Every structure is written in C-alpha cells, then in structure tokens.
PDB file of C-alpha atoms and ligand atoms in Angstrom:
ATOM      1  CA  MET A   1     124.931 108.841 111.368  1.00  0.00           C
ATOM      2  CA  ASN A   2     126.607 106.771 113.724  1.00  0.00           C
ATOM      3  CA  ALA A   3     125.800 103.191 114.714  1.00  0.00           C
ATOM      4  CA  GLN A   4     124.274 104.192 118.028  1.00  0.00           C
ATOM      5  CA  GLN A   5     121.965 106.643 116.315  1.00  0.00           C
ATOM      6  CA  LYS A   6     120.900 104.231 113.509  1.00  0.00           C
ATOM      7  CA  GLU A   7     119.909 101.562 116.150  1.00  0.00           C
ATOM      8  CA  MET A   8     117.735 103.971 117.684  1.00  0.00           C
ATOM      9  CA  LEU A   9     116.222 104.888 114.854  1.00  0.00           C
ATOM     10  CA  LEU A  10     115.665 101.396 113.365  1.00  0.00           C
ATOM     11  CA  ARG A  11     113.844 100.717 116.840  1.00  0.00           C
ATOM     12  CA  ILE A  12     111.515 103.633 116.654  1.00  0.00           C
ATOM     13  CA  MET A  13     110.656 102.567 112.731  1.00  0.00           C
ATOM     14  CA  GLU A  14     109.792  99.371 114.146  1.00  0.00           C
ATOM     15  CA  LEU A  15     107.628 100.555 116.982  1.00  0.00           C
ATOM     16  CA  GLN A  16     106.244 103.096 114.079  1.00  0.00           C
ATOM     17  CA  PHE A  17     105.411 100.247 112.007  1.00  0.00           C
ATOM     18  CA  ALA A  18     103.709  98.068 114.499  1.00  0.00           C
ATOM     19  CA  ALA A  19     101.347 101.498 115.502  1.00  0.00           C
ATOM     20  CA  THR A  20     100.565 101.983 111.663  1.00  0.00           C
ATOM     21  CA  GLU A  21      99.807  98.241 111.415  1.00  0.00           C
ATOM     22  CA  LEU A  22      97.217  98.323 114.422  1.00  0.00           C
ATOM     23  CA  ASN A  23      96.210 101.638 113.237  1.00  0.00           C
ATOM     24  CA  LEU A  24      94.753 100.141 109.839  1.00  0.00           C
ATOM     25  CA  TYR A  25      93.221  97.353 111.657  1.00  0.00           C
ATOM     26  CA  LEU A  26      91.618  99.518 113.846  1.00  0.00           C
ATOM     27  CA  ASP A  27      89.877 101.453 111.185  1.00  0.00           C
ATOM     28  CA  THR A  28      88.110  98.725 110.126  1.00  0.00           C
ATOM     29  CA  HIS A  29      87.626  96.832 113.903  1.00  0.00           C
ATOM     30  CA  PRO A  30      87.095  99.963 116.033  1.00  0.00           C
ATOM     31  CA  ASP A  31      85.278  98.262 118.748  1.00  0.00           C
ATOM     32  CA  ASP A  32      88.107  95.562 119.043  1.00  0.00           C
ATOM     33  CA  MET A  33      89.378  96.478 122.370  1.00  0.00           C
ATOM     34  CA  ARG A  34      92.481  94.201 122.752  1.00  0.00           C
ATOM     35  CA  ALA A  35      93.517  95.966 119.661  1.00  0.00           C
ATOM     36  CA  LEU A  36      92.796  99.037 121.016  1.00  0.00           C
ATOM     37  CA  GLN A  37      94.785  98.469 124.072  1.00  0.00           C
ATOM     38  CA  GLU A  38      98.132  97.159 122.045  1.00  0.00           C
ATOM     39  CA  PHE A  39      97.544 100.583 120.126  1.00  0.00           C
ATOM     40  CA  ARG A  40      97.686 102.411 123.196  1.00  0.00           C
ATOM     41  CA  MET A  41     100.852 100.631 124.459  1.00  0.00           C
ATOM     42  CA  ARG A  42     102.872 100.852 120.993  1.00  0.00           C
ATOM     43  CA  SER A  43     101.899 104.467 120.810  1.00  0.00           C
ATOM     44  CA  GLN A  44     103.298 104.925 124.463  1.00  0.00           C
ATOM     45  CA  GLU A  45     106.503 103.243 123.537  1.00  0.00           C
ATOM     46  CA  LEU A  46     106.675 105.030 120.392  1.00  0.00           C
ATOM     47  CA  MET A  47     106.383 108.420 121.918  1.00  0.00           C
ATOM     48  CA  SER A  48     108.874 107.846 124.447  1.00  0.00           C
ATOM     49  CA  ALA A  49     111.371 106.488 121.966  1.00  0.00           C
ATOM     50  CA  LYS A  50     111.022 109.317 119.718  1.00  0.00           C
ATOM     51  CA  MET A  51     111.513 111.869 122.463  1.00  0.00           C
ATOM     52  CA  GLU A  52     114.728 110.060 123.629  1.00  0.00           C
ATOM     53  CA  TYR A  53     116.165 109.939 120.055  1.00  0.00           C
ATOM     54  CA  GLU A  54     115.183 113.930 119.563  1.00  0.00           C
ATOM     55  CA  ARG A  55     116.841 114.696 122.726  1.00  0.00           C
ATOM     56  CA  VAL A  56     120.042 113.817 121.163  1.00  0.00           C
ATOM     57  CA  TYR A  57     119.675 113.929 117.217  1.00  0.00           C
ATOM     58  CA  GLY A  58     116.952 116.567 116.599  1.00  0.00           C
ATOM     59  CA  PRO A  59     113.880 116.553 115.372  1.00  0.00           C
ATOM     60  CA  LEU A  60     112.116 113.614 113.717  1.00  0.00           C
ATOM     61  CA  LEU A  61     108.712 115.671 112.746  1.00  0.00           C
ATOM     62  CA  ASN A  62     108.547 118.742 111.351  1.00  0.00           C
ATOM     63  CA  TYR A  63     106.429 122.129 111.670  1.00  0.00           C
ATOM     64  CA  GLY A  64     106.813 122.025 115.694  1.00  0.00           C
ATOM     65  CA  LEU A  65     105.739 118.277 116.187  1.00  0.00           C
ATOM     66  CA  GLY A  66     109.212 117.384 117.010  1.00  0.00           C
ATOM     67  CA  MET A  67     111.504 118.625 119.684  1.00  0.00           C
ATOM     68  CA  THR A  68     113.623 121.169 118.974  1.00  0.00           C
ATOM     69  CA  GLY A  69     117.089 122.346 120.803  1.00  0.00           C
ATOM     70  CA  ARG A  70     119.414 125.101 120.777  1.00  0.00           C
ATOM     71  CA  THR A  71     120.323 124.652 117.174  1.00  0.00           C
ATOM     72  CA  TRP A  72     118.025 124.030 114.221  1.00  0.00           C
ATOM     73  CA  GLN A  73     118.841 120.757 113.636  1.00  0.00           C
ATOM     74  CA  TRP A  74     115.953 119.676 111.309  1.00  0.00           C
ATOM     75  CA  ILE A  75     118.202 120.699 108.161  1.00  0.00           C
ATOM     76  CA  GLU A  76     120.964 118.399 109.152  1.00  0.00           C
ATOM     77  CA  ASP A  77     122.006 115.560 107.035  1.00  0.00           C
ATOM     78  CA  PRO A  78     121.663 112.842 106.242  1.00  0.00           C
ATOM     79  CA  TRP A  79     118.048 112.517 105.087  1.00  0.00           C
ATOM     80  CA  PRO A  80     116.275 109.134 104.995  1.00  0.00           C
ATOM     81  CA  TRP A  81     117.222 108.407 101.423  1.00  0.00           C
ATOM     82  CA  GLU A  82     121.077 109.007 102.173  1.00  0.00           C
ATOM     83  CA  VAL A  83     121.246 106.624 105.199  1.00  0.00           C
ATOM     84  CA  ASN A  84     123.277 103.782 104.668  1.00  0.00           C
ATOM     85  CA  TRP A  85     120.637 101.061 105.957  1.00  0.00           C
ATOM     86  CA  ARG A  86     122.703  98.353 105.602  1.00  0.00           C
ATOM     87  CA  ARG A  87     123.486  96.060 108.480  1.00  0.00           C
ATOM     88  CA  SER A  88     127.196  96.410 109.330  1.00  0.00           C
TER      89      SER A  88
ATOM     90  CA  MET B   1      97.361 118.591 106.533  1.00  0.00           C
ATOM     91  CA  TRP B   2     100.237 116.473 106.484  1.00  0.00           C
ATOM     92  CA  VAL B   3     103.577 116.086 108.548  1.00  0.00           C
ATOM     93  CA  TYR B   4     106.848 114.615 107.234  1.00  0.00           C
ATOM     94  CA  GLN B   5     108.605 112.322 109.476  1.00  0.00           C
ATOM     95  CA  LYS B   6     112.487 112.225 108.802  1.00  0.00           C
ATOM     96  CA  MET B   7     112.684 108.672 108.531  1.00  0.00           C
ATOM     97  CA  LEU B   8     111.388 105.768 106.054  1.00  0.00           C
ATOM     98  CA  GLN B   9     108.642 103.101 106.856  1.00  0.00           C
ATOM     99  CA  TYR B  10     111.287 100.478 106.189  1.00  0.00           C
ATOM    100  CA  PRO B  11     115.035 100.334 106.056  1.00  0.00           C
ATOM    101  CA  ALA B  12     115.606 100.380 102.122  1.00  0.00           C
ATOM    102  CA  ARG B  13     118.783  98.757 101.987  1.00  0.00           C
ATOM    103  CA  VAL B  14     120.786  98.367  98.538  1.00  0.00           C
ATOM    104  CA  ARG B  15     123.934  96.203  97.790  1.00  0.00           C
ATOM    105  CA  SER B  16     125.591  97.763  94.865  1.00  0.00           C
ATOM    106  CA  THR B  17     125.268 100.143  91.747  1.00  0.00           C
ATOM    107  CA  ASN B  18     122.747  98.433  89.540  1.00  0.00           C
ATOM    108  CA  PRO B  19     120.985 100.590  87.122  1.00  0.00           C
ATOM    109  CA  ARG B  20     119.514  98.029  85.437  1.00  0.00           C
ATOM    110  CA  LEU B  21     117.564  96.707  88.434  1.00  0.00           C
ATOM    111  CA  ALA B  22     116.401 100.771  89.312  1.00  0.00           C
ATOM    112  CA  LYS B  23     115.063 100.858  85.479  1.00  0.00           C
ATOM    113  CA  VAL B  24     112.686  98.180  86.639  1.00  0.00           C
ATOM    114  CA  VAL B  25     112.065  99.042  89.977  1.00  0.00           C
ATOM    115  CA  ILE B  26     111.301 102.698  89.085  1.00  0.00           C
ATOM    116  CA  THR B  27     107.982 101.437  87.764  1.00  0.00           C
ATOM    117  CA  GLN B  28     106.727 101.109  91.554  1.00  0.00           C
ATOM    118  CA  TYR B  29     107.275 105.130  91.252  1.00  0.00           C
ATOM    119  CA  GLY B  30     105.428 106.203  88.475  1.00  0.00           C
ATOM    120  CA  GLY B  31     103.905 103.037  86.710  1.00  0.00           C
ATOM    121  CA  PRO B  32     100.261 102.291  86.503  1.00  0.00           C
ATOM    122  CA  ASP B  33     100.407 100.276  89.424  1.00  0.00           C
ATOM    123  CA  GLY B  34     102.912 102.059  91.480  1.00  0.00           C
ATOM    124  CA  GLU B  35     103.064 103.698  95.085  1.00  0.00           C
ATOM    125  CA  LEU B  36     101.950 107.415  93.624  1.00  0.00           C
ATOM    126  CA  ALA B  37      98.960 106.168  91.729  1.00  0.00           C
ATOM    127  CA  ALA B  38      97.631 104.352  94.641  1.00  0.00           C
ATOM    128  CA  SER B  39      98.184 107.272  97.234  1.00  0.00           C
ATOM    129  CA  LEU B  40      96.539 109.644  94.799  1.00  0.00           C
ATOM    130  CA  ARG B  41      93.779 107.204  94.144  1.00  0.00           C
ATOM    131  CA  TYR B  42      92.681 106.673  97.685  1.00  0.00           C
ATOM    132  CA  LEU B  43      93.583 110.281  99.151  1.00  0.00           C
ATOM    133  CA  THR B  44      91.229 111.938  95.927  1.00  0.00           C
ATOM    134  CA  GLN B  45      88.450 109.134  96.656  1.00  0.00           C
ATOM    135  CA  ARG B  46      87.899 109.480 100.356  1.00  0.00           C
ATOM    136  CA  TYR B  47      85.875 112.679 100.053  1.00  0.00           C
ATOM    137  CA  THR B  48      82.789 110.958  98.793  1.00  0.00           C
ATOM    138  CA  MET B  49      83.124 108.082 101.192  1.00  0.00           C
ATOM    139  CA  PRO B  50      79.885 107.461 103.122  1.00  0.00           C
ATOM    140  CA  ILE B  51      80.971 105.901 106.282  1.00  0.00           C
ATOM    141  CA  PRO B  52      83.502 106.845 108.961  1.00  0.00           C
ATOM    142  CA  GLU B  53      85.553 103.358 108.461  1.00  0.00           C
ATOM    143  CA  ALA B  54      86.272 104.077 104.685  1.00  0.00           C
ATOM    144  CA  LYS B  55      86.992 107.920 105.111  1.00  0.00           C
ATOM    145  CA  ALA B  56      90.073 106.780 107.826  1.00  0.00           C
ATOM    146  CA  ALA B  57      91.022 103.621 105.845  1.00  0.00           C
ATOM    147  CA  LEU B  58      91.464 105.746 102.792  1.00  0.00           C
ATOM    148  CA  THR B  59      93.277 108.478 104.536  1.00  0.00           C
ATOM    149  CA  ASP B  60      95.737 106.381 106.417  1.00  0.00           C
ATOM    150  CA  ILE B  61      96.275 103.758 103.410  1.00  0.00           C
ATOM    151  CA  GLY B  62      96.459 106.601 100.888  1.00  0.00           C
ATOM    152  CA  THR B  63      99.288 108.240 103.685  1.00  0.00           C
ATOM    153  CA  GLU B  64     101.290 104.787 104.006  1.00  0.00           C
ATOM    154  CA  GLU B  65     101.590 104.709 100.363  1.00  0.00           C
ATOM    155  CA  LEU B  66     103.294 107.891 100.358  1.00  0.00           C
ATOM    156  CA  ALA B  67     105.856 106.463 102.531  1.00  0.00           C
ATOM    157  CA  HIS B  68     106.116 103.262  99.843  1.00  0.00           C
ATOM    158  CA  MET B  69     106.613 106.151  97.268  1.00  0.00           C
ATOM    159  CA  GLU B  70     109.672 107.272  99.426  1.00  0.00           C
ATOM    160  CA  ILE B  71     111.213 103.789  99.941  1.00  0.00           C
ATOM    161  CA  ILE B  72     111.198 103.160  96.157  1.00  0.00           C
ATOM    162  CA  ALA B  73     112.562 106.483  95.375  1.00  0.00           C
ATOM    163  CA  THR B  74     115.229 105.552  98.082  1.00  0.00           C
ATOM    164  CA  LEU B  75     115.861 102.220  96.430  1.00  0.00           C
ATOM    165  CA  VAL B  76     116.471 103.709  92.917  1.00  0.00           C
ATOM    166  CA  TYR B  77     118.179 106.643  94.018  1.00  0.00           C
ATOM    167  CA  ASN B  78     120.544 104.473  95.624  1.00  0.00           C
ATOM    168  CA  LEU B  79     121.062 101.994  92.614  1.00  0.00           C
ATOM    169  CA  ILE B  80     121.869 104.735  90.289  1.00  0.00           C
ATOM    170  CA  ARG B  81     123.784 107.026  92.393  1.00  0.00           C
ATOM    171  CA  ASP B  82     127.537 105.811  91.531  1.00  0.00           C
ATOM    172  CA  ALA B  83     126.643 104.539  88.216  1.00  0.00           C
ATOM    173  CA  SER B  84     129.003 105.480  85.635  1.00  0.00           C
ATOM    174  CA  ILE B  85     128.026 106.491  82.206  1.00  0.00           C
ATOM    175  CA  ALA B  86     129.037 103.312  80.748  1.00  0.00           C
ATOM    176  CA  ASP B  87     126.871 101.311  83.403  1.00  0.00           C
ATOM    177  CA  ILE B  88     123.890 103.521  82.577  1.00  0.00           C
ATOM    178  CA  LYS B  89     124.670 102.887  78.489  1.00  0.00           C
ATOM    179  CA  ARG B  90     124.918  98.786  79.575  1.00  0.00           C
ATOM    180  CA  ALA B  91     121.668  98.851  81.425  1.00  0.00           C
ATOM    181  CA  GLY B  92     119.811 100.428  78.926  1.00  0.00           C
ATOM    182  CA  MET B  93     119.102 103.542  80.679  1.00  0.00           C
ATOM    183  CA  ASP B  94     120.575 106.182  78.689  1.00  0.00           C
ATOM    184  CA  GLY B  95     117.096 107.154  77.431  1.00  0.00           C
ATOM    185  CA  TYR B  96     116.005 108.152  80.936  1.00  0.00           C
ATOM    186  CA  TYR B  97     119.590 109.681  81.707  1.00  0.00           C
ATOM    187  CA  ALA B  98     118.874 112.021  78.487  1.00  0.00           C
ATOM    188  CA  ASP B  99     115.747 113.243  79.877  1.00  0.00           C
ATOM    189  CA  HIS B 100     116.539 113.412  83.601  1.00  0.00           C
ATOM    190  CA  ASP B 101     120.343 112.358  84.470  1.00  0.00           C
ATOM    191  CA  LYS B 102     119.795 110.579  87.618  1.00  0.00           C
ATOM    192  CA  ALA B 103     117.118 112.618  89.087  1.00  0.00           C
ATOM    193  CA  LEU B 104     113.756 110.853  90.068  1.00  0.00           C
ATOM    194  CA  TYR B 105     110.765 110.865  87.683  1.00  0.00           C
ATOM    195  CA  PHE B 106     107.568 109.588  87.710  1.00  0.00           C
ATOM    196  CA  VAL B 107     108.007 106.710  84.822  1.00  0.00           C
ATOM    197  CA  ASN B 108     107.067 103.000  83.995  1.00  0.00           C
ATOM    198  CA  ALA B 109     109.780 100.615  83.352  1.00  0.00           C
ATOM    199  CA  GLU B 110     109.379 101.457  79.880  1.00  0.00           C
ATOM    200  CA  GLY B 111     110.036 105.135  80.387  1.00  0.00           C
ATOM    201  CA  ALA B 112     106.440 106.254  79.884  1.00  0.00           C
ATOM    202  CA  PRO B 113     105.257 109.251  82.322  1.00  0.00           C
ATOM    203  CA  TRP B 114     102.777 109.063  84.851  1.00  0.00           C
ATOM    204  CA  VAL B 115      99.295 109.864  83.879  1.00  0.00           C
ATOM    205  CA  ALA B 116      96.109 110.608  86.197  1.00  0.00           C
ATOM    206  CA  SER B 117      94.047 107.884  83.848  1.00  0.00           C
ATOM    207  CA  TYR B 118      95.915 105.241  85.643  1.00  0.00           C
ATOM    208  CA  ILE B 119      93.395 105.966  88.650  1.00  0.00           C
ATOM    209  CA  GLN B 120      89.671 106.087  88.975  1.00  0.00           C
ATOM    210  CA  SER B 121      87.458 108.158  91.220  1.00  0.00           C
ATOM    211  CA  LYS B 122      84.010 107.433  90.517  1.00  0.00           C
ATOM    212  CA  GLY B 123      81.976 108.817  93.496  1.00  0.00           C
ATOM    213  CA  ASP B 124      80.257 105.501  93.897  1.00  0.00           C
ATOM    214  CA  PRO B 125      81.843 104.016  96.958  1.00  0.00           C
ATOM    215  CA  ILE B 126      81.313 100.411  96.119  1.00  0.00           C
ATOM    216  CA  THR B 127      82.723 101.044  92.961  1.00  0.00           C
ATOM    217  CA  ASP B 128      85.710 102.896  94.172  1.00  0.00           C
ATOM    218  CA  ILE B 129      86.376 100.125  96.639  1.00  0.00           C
ATOM    219  CA  HIS B 130      86.474  97.682  94.016  1.00  0.00           C
ATOM    220  CA  GLU B 131      88.984  99.509  92.008  1.00  0.00           C
ATOM    221  CA  ASN B 132      91.065  99.862  94.981  1.00  0.00           C
ATOM    222  CA  MET B 133      91.027  95.970  95.702  1.00  0.00           C
ATOM    223  CA  ALA B 134      92.004  95.421  91.873  1.00  0.00           C
ATOM    224  CA  ALA B 135      94.744  98.185  92.242  1.00  0.00           C
ATOM    225  CA  GLU B 136      96.196  96.359  95.437  1.00  0.00           C
ATOM    226  CA  GLN B 137      96.303  92.901  93.345  1.00  0.00           C
ATOM    227  CA  LYS B 138      97.856  94.458  90.688  1.00  0.00           C
ATOM    228  CA  ALA B 139     100.226  95.984  93.033  1.00  0.00           C
ATOM    229  CA  ARG B 140     100.932  92.651  94.268  1.00  0.00           C
ATOM    230  CA  SER B 141     101.505  90.920  91.152  1.00  0.00           C
ATOM    231  CA  THR B 142     104.139  93.793  90.134  1.00  0.00           C
ATOM    232  CA  TYR B 143     106.132  93.192  93.096  1.00  0.00           C
ATOM    233  CA  GLU B 144     106.264  89.771  92.225  1.00  0.00           C
ATOM    234  CA  TYR B 145     107.461  90.220  88.852  1.00  0.00           C
ATOM    235  CA  LEU B 146     110.160  92.825  90.495  1.00  0.00           C
ATOM    236  CA  ILE B 147     111.184  90.153  92.943  1.00  0.00           C
ATOM    237  CA  GLN B 148     111.911  87.634  90.208  1.00  0.00           C
ATOM    238  CA  LEU B 149     113.998  90.069  88.028  1.00  0.00           C
ATOM    239  CA  SER B 150     115.863  91.390  91.087  1.00  0.00           C
ATOM    240  CA  ASP B 151     119.685  90.108  91.667  1.00  0.00           C
ATOM    241  CA  ASP B 152     120.196  92.271  94.877  1.00  0.00           C
ATOM    242  CA  PRO B 153     119.129  90.335  98.049  1.00  0.00           C
ATOM    243  CA  ASP B 154     118.981  93.433  99.683  1.00  0.00           C
ATOM    244  CA  VAL B 155     116.534  95.188  97.307  1.00  0.00           C
ATOM    245  CA  THR B 156     114.500  91.841  97.362  1.00  0.00           C
ATOM    246  CA  ASP B 157     113.827  92.090 101.016  1.00  0.00           C
ATOM    247  CA  THR B 158     112.331  95.535 100.716  1.00  0.00           C
ATOM    248  CA  LEU B 159     110.401  94.342  97.856  1.00  0.00           C
ATOM    249  CA  ARG B 160     109.164  91.660 100.044  1.00  0.00           C
ATOM    250  CA  PHE B 161     107.963  94.114 102.540  1.00  0.00           C
ATOM    251  CA  LEU B 162     106.002  96.173 100.132  1.00  0.00           C
ATOM    252  CA  TRP B 163     104.467  92.979  98.552  1.00  0.00           C
ATOM    253  CA  GLN B 164     103.155  91.774 102.040  1.00  0.00           C
ATOM    254  CA  ARG B 165     101.775  95.631 102.524  1.00  0.00           C
ATOM    255  CA  GLU B 166      99.714  95.218  99.397  1.00  0.00           C
ATOM    256  CA  ILE B 167      97.985  92.036 101.025  1.00  0.00           C
ATOM    257  CA  VAL B 168      97.067  94.074 103.908  1.00  0.00           C
ATOM    258  CA  HIS B 169      95.843  96.916 102.053  1.00  0.00           C
ATOM    259  CA  PHE B 170      93.614  94.181 100.007  1.00  0.00           C
ATOM    260  CA  GLN B 171      92.316  92.744 103.150  1.00  0.00           C
ATOM    261  CA  ARG B 172      91.232  96.358 104.742  1.00  0.00           C
ATOM    262  CA  PHE B 173      89.607  96.889 101.823  1.00  0.00           C
ATOM    263  CA  GLY B 174      87.769  93.870 101.479  1.00  0.00           C
ATOM    264  CA  GLU B 175      86.604  94.987 105.144  1.00  0.00           C
ATOM    265  CA  ILE B 176      85.411  98.153 103.983  1.00  0.00           C
ATOM    266  CA  LEU B 177      83.583  96.691 101.073  1.00  0.00           C
ATOM    267  CA  ASN B 178      81.710  94.494 103.429  1.00  0.00           C
ATOM    268  CA  LEU B 179      80.882  97.761 105.933  1.00  0.00           C
ATOM    269  CA  LEU B 180      79.739  99.491 102.817  1.00  0.00           C
ATOM    270  CA  HIS B 181      77.342  96.796 102.151  1.00  0.00           C
ATOM    271  CA  ASP B 182      75.975  96.750 105.415  1.00  0.00           C
ATOM    272  CA  TYR B 183      75.725 100.383 105.103  1.00  0.00           C
ATOM    273  CA  TYR B 184      73.570 100.284 102.194  1.00  0.00           C
ATOM    274  CA  GLY B 185      71.470  97.312 103.787  1.00  0.00           C
ATOM    275  CA  ARG B 186      72.414  94.423 101.739  1.00  0.00           C
ATOM    276  CA  GLN B 187      69.222  94.874  99.448  1.00  0.00           C
ATOM    277  CA  HIS B 188      71.329  95.036  96.583  1.00  0.00           C
ATOM    278  CA  VAL B 189      74.487  93.125  96.157  1.00  0.00           C
ATOM    279  CA  PHE B 190      75.817  95.105  93.549  1.00  0.00           C
ATOM    280  CA  ASP B 191      75.536  98.898  94.349  1.00  0.00           C
ATOM    281  CA  MET B 192      72.263 100.478  93.288  1.00  0.00           C
ATOM    282  CA  LYS B 193      71.810 103.457  95.669  1.00  0.00           C
ATOM    283  CA  GLY B 194      69.806 105.842  94.692  1.00  0.00           C
ATOM    284  CA  TRP B 195      68.337 103.824  91.872  1.00  0.00           C
ATOM    285  CA  ASP B 196      65.018 102.264  91.883  1.00  0.00           C
ATOM    286  CA  PRO B 197      64.736  99.049  89.740  1.00  0.00           C
ATOM    287  CA  LYS B 198      61.114  99.631  89.648  1.00  0.00           C
ATOM    288  CA  GLY B 199      61.646 103.089  87.907  1.00  0.00           C
ATOM    289  CA  GLY B 200      62.437 106.567  88.572  1.00  0.00           C
ATOM    290  CA  GLN B 201      65.326 107.775  90.763  1.00  0.00           C
TER     291      GLN B 201
HETATM  292 FE1  FE2 C 301      98.975  99.732  98.907  1.00  0.00          FE
END
C-alpha cells in the first residue's frame, strides 16, 4: 500500500469514526437536531471520500455495496491486518 | 445482516515483535472481558429489548465491538508474526504455540478458551443493561492493566483508543437504562415489570 493510498484510507477511517460516534449518540438522543445535522454532514463527506478511494483502489465494502471496476479487486492484498499502519 | 468494510476502525500500529505483550493483549480477544464477549453479549440481548433506542444501541455497539475484536487480532497477529521459536519460548508462549502455532484463537491471558458463561442474556432489559454497564467497566479496567503492561508505545496508543471506547459505551448504556426507567414509568426503581408486589402476576 503506497503512501497516497494509506493517507486516503486513514482519512476515510477518521470520517468513519466520527460517523460511528455520532450514530451511537443519536441512538440515545434521536431528537438532537444539531447532532443529526452533524451526522448528515459527516456521512456525506464519508460517502464521497469512499467513492473517490474506490474509483482507484477498488471496493471497501463487499456484497455489491462498494464500487467495482473492470477487475475483481476485492481479493487484492493487503487486508486490514496486513497493512503497516506505522507513520513513515 | 452484516457487511465487511476492508479497513480497521483504528490504525493498529505495532513497533516490533513482542510475543510477551501478545500473550496478555490476547485476553481482549477471547478473555472474560474481551471484545468477542462484548459483541456477542450485546448482539444476543437486543432481541428482547422493548424500546427502539435500546434495540439500536445494542445493534450498533455490538457491531463496533466486532471492529474492536479485529483491532485486537491485528495487534496480536503483528506482535507474533515474525517471532522465532526462541522468542516464543522466552515469552512463555510455547504452550499457545503447541496448540495454535501463530494462529488467532479465543483465549484469555492464561490460555483458557472463551466460554459462553462469560456473558449473560437474562430477558429482563434492566438486568441486561446493568450487566452491560458492568462489562464496559471491566473492559476499561482490563485496558488500564494492559496499558501498564505494554512496553510498545504504538500498541499503547491503540489500547488507549479502545479504553476510551469503553467509557463512551458505558455512557450510552447509562442513557439506555434511564430511557428504560422512563419506559417502565419509574414506579419501581428496580425492575418489577409484570410483577405485582401486592400479590399475583
Ligand atoms: Fe465496549
């Protein structure tokens, strides 16, 4: 995984975390309109960041929820546990 | 249903081969207060939750715990991947190696396999949420002990992330408990649903 791919993926992971955290908060505060607004913003950002990544590096999600190009990139290494996540 | 995302929830960094650290961190994979136990506990309790907030929170926290299980697996895998037989013997991991080589298996820090009796699903929502709040505190304590034991600053960084998540989950479960008390009308502080203290069901 090259530096640019890793950087894009780390950005997606950050956005995914923000969305996850807001999601849990909204589960117990469903009427908090400010949190809902924030969630909708993060979710938009997350979806466009994923689309941008998948266009180059293949699907992040399986079962037809990711973007599939002309080759079956889903099986391509590295898998998440094989990535060297250390800052270079 | 569930869908896999080909990424981790947090970048689980490992500085160097360290089977001794792997041997204790693995308890958060298959130990009594580990991520497998957390995930399965919440995902199996959700079916009998009476309010929408509780069904959603158990589904979503149970799912996040699966992501934590993968983070722990990634730490353990990378801590032992390049270990030599001598390293493994020195770390006291030879017993594990005899049974599993370097494969991931659900055990606690002493090698005892995961058992379903680590978790409970009681059918009484108030009881279950109390169990979950205790589980989050036990997991938080375990991460504190692991942070004390860790001599790899990169592993410590990930352990600190997971430690924080236990605190957030505890908070969410506390809110669920309050919502359940509201739902039952607050007439009994301890759950007495379906039970009439003046006699009869
Ligand atoms: Fe948790």
